[in-house]
mmCIF file of C-alpha atoms in Angstrom:
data_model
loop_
_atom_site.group_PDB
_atom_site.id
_atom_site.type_symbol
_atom_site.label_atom_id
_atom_site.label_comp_id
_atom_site.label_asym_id
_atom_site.label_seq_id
_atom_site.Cartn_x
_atom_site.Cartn_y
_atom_site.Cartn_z
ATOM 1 C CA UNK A 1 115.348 15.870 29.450
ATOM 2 C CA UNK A 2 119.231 15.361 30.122
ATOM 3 C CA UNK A 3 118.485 11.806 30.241
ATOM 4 C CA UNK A 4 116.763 11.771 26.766
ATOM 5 C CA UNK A 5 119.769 13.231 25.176
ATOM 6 C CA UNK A 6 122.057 10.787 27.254
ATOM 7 C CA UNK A 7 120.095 8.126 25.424
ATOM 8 C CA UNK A 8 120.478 9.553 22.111
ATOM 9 C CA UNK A 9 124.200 9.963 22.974
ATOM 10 C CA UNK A 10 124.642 6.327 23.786
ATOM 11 C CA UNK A 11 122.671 4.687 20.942
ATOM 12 C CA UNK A 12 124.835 7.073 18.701
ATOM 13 C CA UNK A 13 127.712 5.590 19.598
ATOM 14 C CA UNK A 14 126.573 2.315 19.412
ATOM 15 C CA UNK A 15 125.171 2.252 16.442
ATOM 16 C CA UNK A 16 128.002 3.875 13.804
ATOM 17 C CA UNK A 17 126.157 3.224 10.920
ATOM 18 C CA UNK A 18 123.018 4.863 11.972
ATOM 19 C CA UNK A 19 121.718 8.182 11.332
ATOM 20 C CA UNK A 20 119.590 10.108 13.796
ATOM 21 C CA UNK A 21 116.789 13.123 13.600
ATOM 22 C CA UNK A 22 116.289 14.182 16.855
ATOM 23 C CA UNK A 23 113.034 16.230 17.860
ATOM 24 C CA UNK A 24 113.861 18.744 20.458
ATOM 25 C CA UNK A 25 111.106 20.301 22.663
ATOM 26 C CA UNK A 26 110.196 23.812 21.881
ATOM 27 C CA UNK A 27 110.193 26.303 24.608
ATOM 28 C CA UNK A 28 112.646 26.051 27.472
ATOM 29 C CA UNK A 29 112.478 29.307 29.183
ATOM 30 C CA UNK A 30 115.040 30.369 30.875
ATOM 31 C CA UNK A 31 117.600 29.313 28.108
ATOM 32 C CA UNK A 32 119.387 26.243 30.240
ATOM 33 C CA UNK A 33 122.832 26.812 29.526
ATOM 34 C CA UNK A 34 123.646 22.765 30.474
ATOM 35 C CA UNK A 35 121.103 22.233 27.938
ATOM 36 C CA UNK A 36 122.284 24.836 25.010
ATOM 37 C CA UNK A 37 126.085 22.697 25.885
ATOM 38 C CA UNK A 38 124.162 19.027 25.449
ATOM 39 C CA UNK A 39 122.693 20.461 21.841
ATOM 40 C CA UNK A 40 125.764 22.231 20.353
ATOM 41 C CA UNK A 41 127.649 19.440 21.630
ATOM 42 C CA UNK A 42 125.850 16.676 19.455
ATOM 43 C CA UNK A 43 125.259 19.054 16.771
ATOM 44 C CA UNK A 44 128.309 20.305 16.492
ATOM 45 C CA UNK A 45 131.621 18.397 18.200
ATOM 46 C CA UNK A 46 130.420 15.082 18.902
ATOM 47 C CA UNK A 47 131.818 11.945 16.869
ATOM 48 C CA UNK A 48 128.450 11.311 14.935
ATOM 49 C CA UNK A 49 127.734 14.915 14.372
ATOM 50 C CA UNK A 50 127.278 14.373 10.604
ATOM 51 C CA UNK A 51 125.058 11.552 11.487
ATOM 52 C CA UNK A 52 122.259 13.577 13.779
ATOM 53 C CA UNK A 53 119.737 16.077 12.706
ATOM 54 C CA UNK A 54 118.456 18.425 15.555
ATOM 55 C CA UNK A 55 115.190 19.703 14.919
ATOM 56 C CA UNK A 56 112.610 22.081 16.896
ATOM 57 C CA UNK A 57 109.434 23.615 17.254
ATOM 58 C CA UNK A 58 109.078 27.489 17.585
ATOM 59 C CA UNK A 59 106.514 27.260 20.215
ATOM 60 C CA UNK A 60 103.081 28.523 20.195
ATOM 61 C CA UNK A 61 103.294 31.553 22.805
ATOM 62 C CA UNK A 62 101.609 34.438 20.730
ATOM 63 C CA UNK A 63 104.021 35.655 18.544
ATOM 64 C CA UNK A 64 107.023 35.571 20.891
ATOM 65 C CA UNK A 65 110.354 35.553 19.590
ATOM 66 C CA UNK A 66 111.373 32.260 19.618
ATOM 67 C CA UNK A 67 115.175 32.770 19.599
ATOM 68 C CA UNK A 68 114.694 34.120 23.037
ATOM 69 C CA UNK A 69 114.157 31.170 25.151
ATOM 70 C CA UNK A 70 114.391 28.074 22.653
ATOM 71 C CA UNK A 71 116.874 25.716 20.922
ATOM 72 C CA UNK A 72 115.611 27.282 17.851
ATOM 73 C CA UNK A 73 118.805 30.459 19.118
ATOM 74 C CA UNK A 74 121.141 27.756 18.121
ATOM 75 C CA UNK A 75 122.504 27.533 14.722
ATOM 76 C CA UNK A 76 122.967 24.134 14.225
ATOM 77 C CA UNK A 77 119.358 22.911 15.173
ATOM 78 C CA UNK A 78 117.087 23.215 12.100
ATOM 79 C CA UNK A 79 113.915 25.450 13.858
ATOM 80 C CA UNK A 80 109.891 25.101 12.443
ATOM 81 C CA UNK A 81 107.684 27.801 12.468
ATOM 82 C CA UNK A 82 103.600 26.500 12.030
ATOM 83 C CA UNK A 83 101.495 27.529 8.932
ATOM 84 C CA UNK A 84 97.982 26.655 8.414
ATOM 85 C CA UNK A 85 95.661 25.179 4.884
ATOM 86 C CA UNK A 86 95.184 28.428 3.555
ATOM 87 C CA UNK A 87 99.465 28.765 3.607
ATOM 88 C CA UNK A 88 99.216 31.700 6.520
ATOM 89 C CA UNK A 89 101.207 32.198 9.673
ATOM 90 C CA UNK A 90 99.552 29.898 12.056
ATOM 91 C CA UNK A 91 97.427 32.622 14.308
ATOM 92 C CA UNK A 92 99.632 31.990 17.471
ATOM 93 C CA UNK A 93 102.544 30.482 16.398
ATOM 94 C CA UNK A 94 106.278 32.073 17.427
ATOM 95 C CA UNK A 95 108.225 34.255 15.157
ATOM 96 C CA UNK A 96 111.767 35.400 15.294
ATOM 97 C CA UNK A 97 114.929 35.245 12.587
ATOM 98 C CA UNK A 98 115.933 32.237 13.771
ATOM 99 C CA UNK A 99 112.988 29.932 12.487
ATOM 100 C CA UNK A 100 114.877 28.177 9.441
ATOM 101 C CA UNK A 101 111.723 26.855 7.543
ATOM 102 C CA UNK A 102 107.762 26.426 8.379
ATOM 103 C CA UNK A 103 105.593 23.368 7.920
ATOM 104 C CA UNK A 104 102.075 22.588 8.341
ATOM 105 C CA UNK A 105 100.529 22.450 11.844
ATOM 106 C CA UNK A 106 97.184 23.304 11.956
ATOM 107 C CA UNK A 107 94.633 20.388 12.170
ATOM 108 C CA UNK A 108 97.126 17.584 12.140
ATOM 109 C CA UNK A 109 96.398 13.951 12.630
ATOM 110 C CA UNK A 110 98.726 12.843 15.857
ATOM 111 C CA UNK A 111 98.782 9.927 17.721
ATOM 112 C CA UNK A 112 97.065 10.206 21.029
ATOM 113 C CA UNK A 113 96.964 8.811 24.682
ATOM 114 C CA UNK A 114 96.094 4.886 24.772
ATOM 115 C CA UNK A 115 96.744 4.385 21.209
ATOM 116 C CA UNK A 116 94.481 7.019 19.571
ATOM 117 C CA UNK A 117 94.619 9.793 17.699
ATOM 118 C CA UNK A 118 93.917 13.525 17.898
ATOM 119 C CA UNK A 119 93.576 16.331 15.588
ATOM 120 C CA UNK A 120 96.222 18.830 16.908
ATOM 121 C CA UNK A 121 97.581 21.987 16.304
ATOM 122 C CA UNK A 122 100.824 23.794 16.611
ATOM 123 C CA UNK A 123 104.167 24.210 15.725
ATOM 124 C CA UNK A 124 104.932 20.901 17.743
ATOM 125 C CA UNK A 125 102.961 19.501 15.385
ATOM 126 C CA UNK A 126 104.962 21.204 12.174
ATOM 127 C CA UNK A 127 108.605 20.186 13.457
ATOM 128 C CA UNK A 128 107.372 16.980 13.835
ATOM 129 C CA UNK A 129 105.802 16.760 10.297
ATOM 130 C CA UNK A 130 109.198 18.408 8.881
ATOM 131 C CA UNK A 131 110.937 15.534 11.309
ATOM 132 C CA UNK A 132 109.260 12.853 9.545
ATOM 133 C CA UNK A 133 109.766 14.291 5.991
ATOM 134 C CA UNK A 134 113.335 14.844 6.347
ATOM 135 C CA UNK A 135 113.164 11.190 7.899
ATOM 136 C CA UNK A 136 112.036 9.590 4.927
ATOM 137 C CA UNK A 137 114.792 11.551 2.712
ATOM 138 C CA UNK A 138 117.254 10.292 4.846
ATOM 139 C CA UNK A 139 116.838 6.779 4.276
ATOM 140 C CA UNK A 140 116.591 7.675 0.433
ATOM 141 C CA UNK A 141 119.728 9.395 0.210
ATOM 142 C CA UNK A 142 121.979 7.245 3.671
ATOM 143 C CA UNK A 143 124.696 8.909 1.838
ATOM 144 C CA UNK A 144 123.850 12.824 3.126
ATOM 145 C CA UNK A 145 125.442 14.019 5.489
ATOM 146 C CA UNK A 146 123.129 15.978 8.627
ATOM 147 C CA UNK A 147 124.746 18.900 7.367
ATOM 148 C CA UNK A 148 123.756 18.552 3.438
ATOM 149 C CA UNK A 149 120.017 17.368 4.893
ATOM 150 C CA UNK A 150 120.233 21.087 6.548
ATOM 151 C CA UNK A 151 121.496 22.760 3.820
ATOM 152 C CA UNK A 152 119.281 20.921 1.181
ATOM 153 C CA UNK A 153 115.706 22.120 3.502
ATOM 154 C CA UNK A 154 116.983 25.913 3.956
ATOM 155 C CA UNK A 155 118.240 26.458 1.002
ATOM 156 C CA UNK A 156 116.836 24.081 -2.072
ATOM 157 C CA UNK A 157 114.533 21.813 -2.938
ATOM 158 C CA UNK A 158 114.418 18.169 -4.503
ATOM 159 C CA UNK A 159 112.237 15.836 -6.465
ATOM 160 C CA UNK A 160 110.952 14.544 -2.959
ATOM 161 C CA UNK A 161 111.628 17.292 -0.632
ATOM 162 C CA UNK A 162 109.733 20.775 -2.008
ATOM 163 C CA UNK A 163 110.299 23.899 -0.297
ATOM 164 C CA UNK A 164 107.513 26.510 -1.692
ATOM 165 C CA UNK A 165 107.407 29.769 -1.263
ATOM 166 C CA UNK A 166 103.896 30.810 -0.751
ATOM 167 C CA UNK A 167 103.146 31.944 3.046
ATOM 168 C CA UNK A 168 101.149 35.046 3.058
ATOM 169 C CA UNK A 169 101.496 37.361 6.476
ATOM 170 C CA UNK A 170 104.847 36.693 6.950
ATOM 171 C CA UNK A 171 107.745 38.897 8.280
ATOM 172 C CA UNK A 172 110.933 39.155 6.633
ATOM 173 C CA UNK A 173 112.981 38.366 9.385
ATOM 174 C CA UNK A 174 111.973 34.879 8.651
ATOM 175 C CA UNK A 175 112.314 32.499 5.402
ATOM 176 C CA UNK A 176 109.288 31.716 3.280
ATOM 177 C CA UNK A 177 109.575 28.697 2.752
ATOM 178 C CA UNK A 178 107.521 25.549 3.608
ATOM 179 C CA UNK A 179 108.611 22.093 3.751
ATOM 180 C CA UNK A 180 106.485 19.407 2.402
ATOM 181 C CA UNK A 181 107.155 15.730 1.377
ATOM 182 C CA UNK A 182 105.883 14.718 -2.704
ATOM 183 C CA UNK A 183 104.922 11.134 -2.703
ATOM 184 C CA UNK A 184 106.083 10.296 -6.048
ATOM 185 C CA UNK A 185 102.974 8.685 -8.076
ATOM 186 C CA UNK A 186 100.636 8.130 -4.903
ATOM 187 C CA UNK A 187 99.062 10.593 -2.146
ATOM 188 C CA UNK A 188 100.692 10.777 1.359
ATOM 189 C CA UNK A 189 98.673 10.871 4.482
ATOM 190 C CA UNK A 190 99.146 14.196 5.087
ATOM 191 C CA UNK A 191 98.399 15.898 1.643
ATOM 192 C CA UNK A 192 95.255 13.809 0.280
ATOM 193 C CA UNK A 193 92.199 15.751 1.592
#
């Protein structure tokens, strides 16, 4: 994993213009305080830190709390909780304050093994659907700081970006809102039934 963010470190730096969302892995239990230093770094003190978005998964372990053991404790990494179709808590997805918005990740089309695909579920699946819409708003707006992006998806929502407010079974420890991408004019993969 070190070497994954010593990647991301290097083509960072070499590429000035570029910005970066970076999908984290969800659990890491024990909290690895090398790692927790490698994410606040590049989130927080590093020279393209307005140029990188740090995003997680809560992890799918039952209802834990996922600030526990998860980059989803630090502030600066934007964390995804898992809802299902019917806009519920996904049955075994983690909970905790520290989840900053959900997305869906129940029965979601993923690449697979040997160039296939799967129908997964998860919040792995959810931070990577949230990953991909904030993506895609990025290169709409190059002009956003990571720290706008972050501010814009917990707090607001835009023409392209919505964040609804609909989750049913929800503590209140934890944000309702749900992140979503609106094609303008035309039906995304993920929303056309």
């Amino acid at each position: 994993m070190v070497n994954g963010f010593i990647a991301t470190h290097v083509w960072m730096l070499s590429n000035p213009n570029a910005h970066a969302v970076v999908l984290l892995p969800g659990i890491i239990c024990p909290q690895n305080w090398l790692l927790d230093w490698i994410v606040n770094y590049m989130a927080t003190l590093s020279p393209y830190k307005t140029r990188i978005l740090l995003i997680t998964s809560a992890g799918d372990a039952a209802n834990w709390n996922a600030c526990k053991c998860n980059f989803a404790a630090n502030p600066a990494v934007l964390a995804v909780g898992a809802v299902n179709s019917a806009m519920g808590v996904y049955n075994v997805a983690n909970l905790g304050p520290c989840i900053d918005v959900l997305a869906s990740g129940v029965t979601i089309l993923s690449t697979w093994m040997f160039d296939g695909t799967a129908w997964l579920t998860g919040s792995r699946q959810a931070a990577a659907l949230a990953a991909g819409v904030i993506s895609q708003y990025w290169v709409e707006n190059p002009t956003l700081t990571s720290t706008a992006i972050f501010n814009l998806i917990t707090t607001t929502a835009t023409s392209s970006i919505h964040v609804t407010t609909t989750v049913t079974g929800l503590p209140t420890t934890i944000p309702n809102k749900v992140i979503k991408y609106q094609c303008p004019g035309k039906c995304c993969a993920f929303e056309c039934s």
